[in-house]
mmCIF file of C-alpha atoms in Angstrom:
data_model
loop_
_atom_site.group_PDB
_atom_site.id
_atom_site.type_symbol
_atom_site.label_atom_id
_atom_site.label_comp_id
_atom_site.label_asym_id
_atom_site.label_seq_id
_atom_site.Cartn_x
_atom_site.Cartn_y
_atom_site.Cartn_z
ATOM 1 C CA MET A 14 0.198 -0.111 0.019
ATOM 2 C CA GLN A 15 3.019 2.481 0.438
ATOM 3 C CA LYS A 16 4.452 2.360 -3.087
ATOM 4 C CA PRO A 17 0.997 3.116 -4.616
ATOM 5 C CA LEU A 18 0.613 6.277 -2.157
ATOM 6 C CA ALA A 19 4.627 7.414 -2.725
ATOM 7 C CA ALA A 20 3.940 7.042 -6.438
ATOM 8 C CA LEU A 21 0.847 9.367 -6.010
ATOM 9 C CA ALA A 22 2.492 11.845 -4.158
ATOM 10 C CA THR A 23 5.368 11.945 -6.345
ATOM 11 C CA ALA A 24 3.476 12.617 -9.176
ATOM 12 C CA ALA A 25 1.134 15.413 -7.204
ATOM 13 C CA SER A 26 4.465 16.724 -6.657
ATOM 14 C CA LEU A 27 5.843 17.096 -9.958
ATOM 15 C CA ALA A 28 2.164 18.302 -11.527
ATOM 16 C CA ILE A 29 2.652 21.355 -8.812
ATOM 17 C CA ALA A 30 6.250 21.878 -9.443
ATOM 18 C CA ALA A 31 4.996 21.901 -13.179
ATOM 19 C CA ALA A 32 1.914 24.581 -12.491
ATOM 20 C CA LEU A 33 4.095 26.489 -10.797
ATOM 21 C CA SER A 34 6.999 27.007 -13.713
ATOM 22 C CA VAL A 35 4.064 27.669 -16.168
ATOM 23 C CA ILE A 36 2.787 30.484 -14.017
ATOM 24 C CA ALA A 37 6.240 32.101 -12.969
ATOM 25 C CA TYR A 38 7.135 31.828 -16.917
ATOM 26 C CA GLN A 39 3.816 33.549 -17.697
ATOM 27 C CA GLY A 40 4.311 36.376 -14.993
ATOM 28 C CA LEU A 41 7.859 37.005 -16.333
ATOM 29 C CA ARG A 42 6.572 36.822 -20.100
ATOM 30 C CA SER A 43 3.530 39.669 -19.034
ATOM 31 C CA HIS A 44 6.332 41.945 -17.543
ATOM 32 C CA ASN A 45 8.687 42.471 -20.760
ATOM 33 C CA THR A 46 8.406 45.722 -22.050
ATOM 34 C CA PRO A 47 7.044 46.078 -25.878
ATOM 35 C CA ALA A 48 9.667 47.099 -28.495
ATOM 36 C CA LEU A 49 9.113 50.255 -29.718
ATOM 37 C CA SER A 50 9.078 50.526 -33.496
ATOM 38 C CA ALA A 51 8.955 53.988 -34.539
ATOM 39 C CA GLY A 52 10.639 57.579 -33.705
ATOM 40 C CA TYR A 53 7.452 59.164 -32.370
ATOM 41 C CA HIS A 54 4.359 57.436 -30.757
ATOM 42 C CA THR A 55 1.222 58.520 -29.980
ATOM 43 C CA VAL A 56 0.280 58.103 -26.008
ATOM 44 C CA ALA A 57 -3.706 58.357 -25.678
ATOM 45 C CA LEU A 58 -4.552 58.966 -21.814
ATOM 46 C CA VAL A 59 -7.622 57.787 -20.725
ATOM 47 C CA ASN A 60 -8.858 61.471 -20.160
ATOM 48 C CA GLY A 61 -8.863 61.596 -23.862
ATOM 49 C CA GLN A 62 -6.169 63.626 -24.372
ATOM 50 C CA ALA A 63 -2.963 62.152 -26.827
ATOM 51 C CA PHE A 64 0.598 63.208 -27.202
ATOM 52 C CA PHE A 65 2.973 62.691 -29.688
ATOM 53 C CA GLY A 66 6.541 62.417 -28.608
ATOM 54 C CA HIS A 67 9.741 59.785 -28.157
ATOM 55 C CA ILE A 68 9.377 57.365 -25.854
ATOM 56 C CA GLU A 69 12.028 57.400 -23.760
ATOM 57 C CA SER A 70 10.898 55.122 -21.010
ATOM 58 C CA LEU A 71 8.110 52.830 -20.859
ATOM 59 C CA ASP A 72 9.855 50.572 -17.435
ATOM 60 C CA GLY A 73 8.053 50.859 -13.973
ATOM 61 C CA ASN A 74 5.322 52.727 -12.934
ATOM 62 C CA TYR A 75 5.696 55.779 -15.845
ATOM 63 C CA THR A 76 6.079 56.332 -19.452
ATOM 64 C CA VAL A 77 8.456 59.204 -19.998
ATOM 65 C CA LEU A 78 7.734 61.138 -23.304
ATOM 66 C CA ARG A 79 10.483 63.616 -24.412
ATOM 67 C CA ASP A 80 10.069 65.927 -28.106
ATOM 68 C CA VAL A 81 6.264 66.194 -26.943
ATOM 69 C CA PHE A 82 3.426 67.814 -29.417
ATOM 70 C CA TYR A 83 -0.316 67.545 -29.092
ATOM 71 C CA ILE A 84 -3.155 69.069 -31.091
ATOM 72 C CA GLN A 85 -4.937 72.425 -30.299
ATOM 73 C CA SER A 86 -8.351 73.265 -31.779
ATOM 74 C CA ARG A 87 -8.450 77.239 -32.444
ATOM 75 C CA GLN A 88 -11.241 79.041 -33.981
ATOM 76 C CA ASN A 89 -11.042 81.621 -36.081
ATOM 77 C CA PRO A 90 -12.855 84.602 -34.618
ATOM 78 C CA ASP A 91 -13.980 86.327 -38.206
ATOM 79 C CA THR A 92 -15.149 82.928 -39.818
ATOM 80 C CA LYS A 93 -15.812 80.906 -36.798
ATOM 81 C CA GLU A 94 -13.971 78.473 -38.671
ATOM 82 C CA ILE A 95 -12.134 75.489 -36.376
ATOM 83 C CA ALA A 96 -8.790 74.615 -37.295
ATOM 84 C CA ASN A 97 -6.792 72.179 -35.627
ATOM 85 C CA VAL A 98 -2.812 72.717 -34.811
ATOM 86 C CA LEU A 99 -0.475 70.866 -33.517
ATOM 87 C CA ILE A 100 2.017 72.581 -30.644
ATOM 88 C CA LYS A 101 5.278 71.717 -29.410
ATOM 89 C CA ARG A 102 5.401 71.243 -25.536
ATOM 90 C CA GLY A 103 8.254 73.201 -23.716
ATOM 91 C CA GLY A 104 6.903 76.796 -24.469
ATOM 92 C CA GLU A 105 4.689 76.934 -21.127
ATOM 93 C CA ALA A 106 5.845 79.248 -18.260
ATOM 94 C CA HIS A 107 7.482 76.097 -16.307
ATOM 95 C CA ALA A 108 9.471 75.001 -19.698
ATOM 96 C CA PRO A 109 9.097 71.282 -19.548
ATOM 97 C CA ASP A 110 11.890 69.146 -21.200
ATOM 98 C CA ARG A 111 9.298 65.577 -20.832
ATOM 99 C CA MET A 112 6.561 64.510 -19.885
ATOM 100 C CA ILE A 113 6.378 61.529 -16.702
ATOM 101 C CA ILE A 114 2.921 60.191 -17.412
ATOM 102 C CA ASN A 115 1.672 57.601 -14.665
ATOM 103 C CA ARG A 116 1.216 54.397 -16.507
ATOM 104 C CA GLN A 117 -2.202 54.061 -15.033
ATOM 105 C CA GLN A 118 -3.549 56.823 -16.873
ATOM 106 C CA VAL A 119 -2.324 55.401 -20.087
ATOM 107 C CA LEU A 120 -5.165 54.251 -22.259
ATOM 108 C CA LEU A 121 -2.861 53.023 -25.281
ATOM 109 C CA ILE A 122 0.323 53.748 -27.244
ATOM 110 C CA GLU A 123 0.303 53.633 -30.826
ATOM 111 C CA PRO A 124 3.776 54.168 -33.330
ATOM 112 C CA VAL A 125 3.168 57.492 -35.802
ATOM 113 C CA GLY A 126 3.545 56.562 -39.286
ATOM 114 C CA ALA A 127 6.589 58.082 -41.163
ATOM 115 C CA ASP A 128 3.960 58.878 -43.900
ATOM 116 C CA SER A 129 1.475 60.480 -41.538
ATOM 117 C CA LYS A 130 -0.145 63.733 -41.519
ATOM 118 C CA ILE A 131 1.379 64.231 -37.596
ATOM 119 C CA ALA A 132 4.983 62.721 -38.735
ATOM 120 C CA LYS A 133 4.915 65.663 -41.377
ATOM 121 C CA LEU A 134 4.007 68.470 -39.426
ATOM 122 C CA ILE A 135 6.191 67.417 -36.668
ATOM 123 C CA SER A 136 8.720 67.569 -39.546
ATOM 124 C CA GLU A 137 7.850 71.006 -40.764
ATOM 125 C CA GLN A 138 7.475 72.058 -36.900
ATOM 126 C CA SER A 139 10.976 70.871 -36.618
ATOM 127 C CA GLN A 140 12.299 72.181 -39.930
ATOM 128 C CA ALA A 141 11.276 75.743 -38.918
ATOM 129 C CA HIS A 142 13.163 76.026 -35.361
#
């Protein structure tokens, strides 16, 4: 009677060890930082704001953006026509050189396509300065 019980205990121990190994492997995989495939990325926040910039870091609890732009809607007072304008951050009173965003506030991150309208506007602004 001892041998079947010992074999059962060994099999149970092996099953538990295998399950723990799978859980540990999945935990390690879920903490991998995704590769960044573009120079600029769109970072959309849960509050609806979107920023475009170079992602310096995705590690830890914060996403760090440099060379940051955002879109601002402006209304022409004469024609009442609304135009969307790309604005470069940094001209504010506190002259920020980067944005440090709590990752809990990030809804999604997407690459800015090299031929996209945003990429062209960023390039035009960079050449103007």
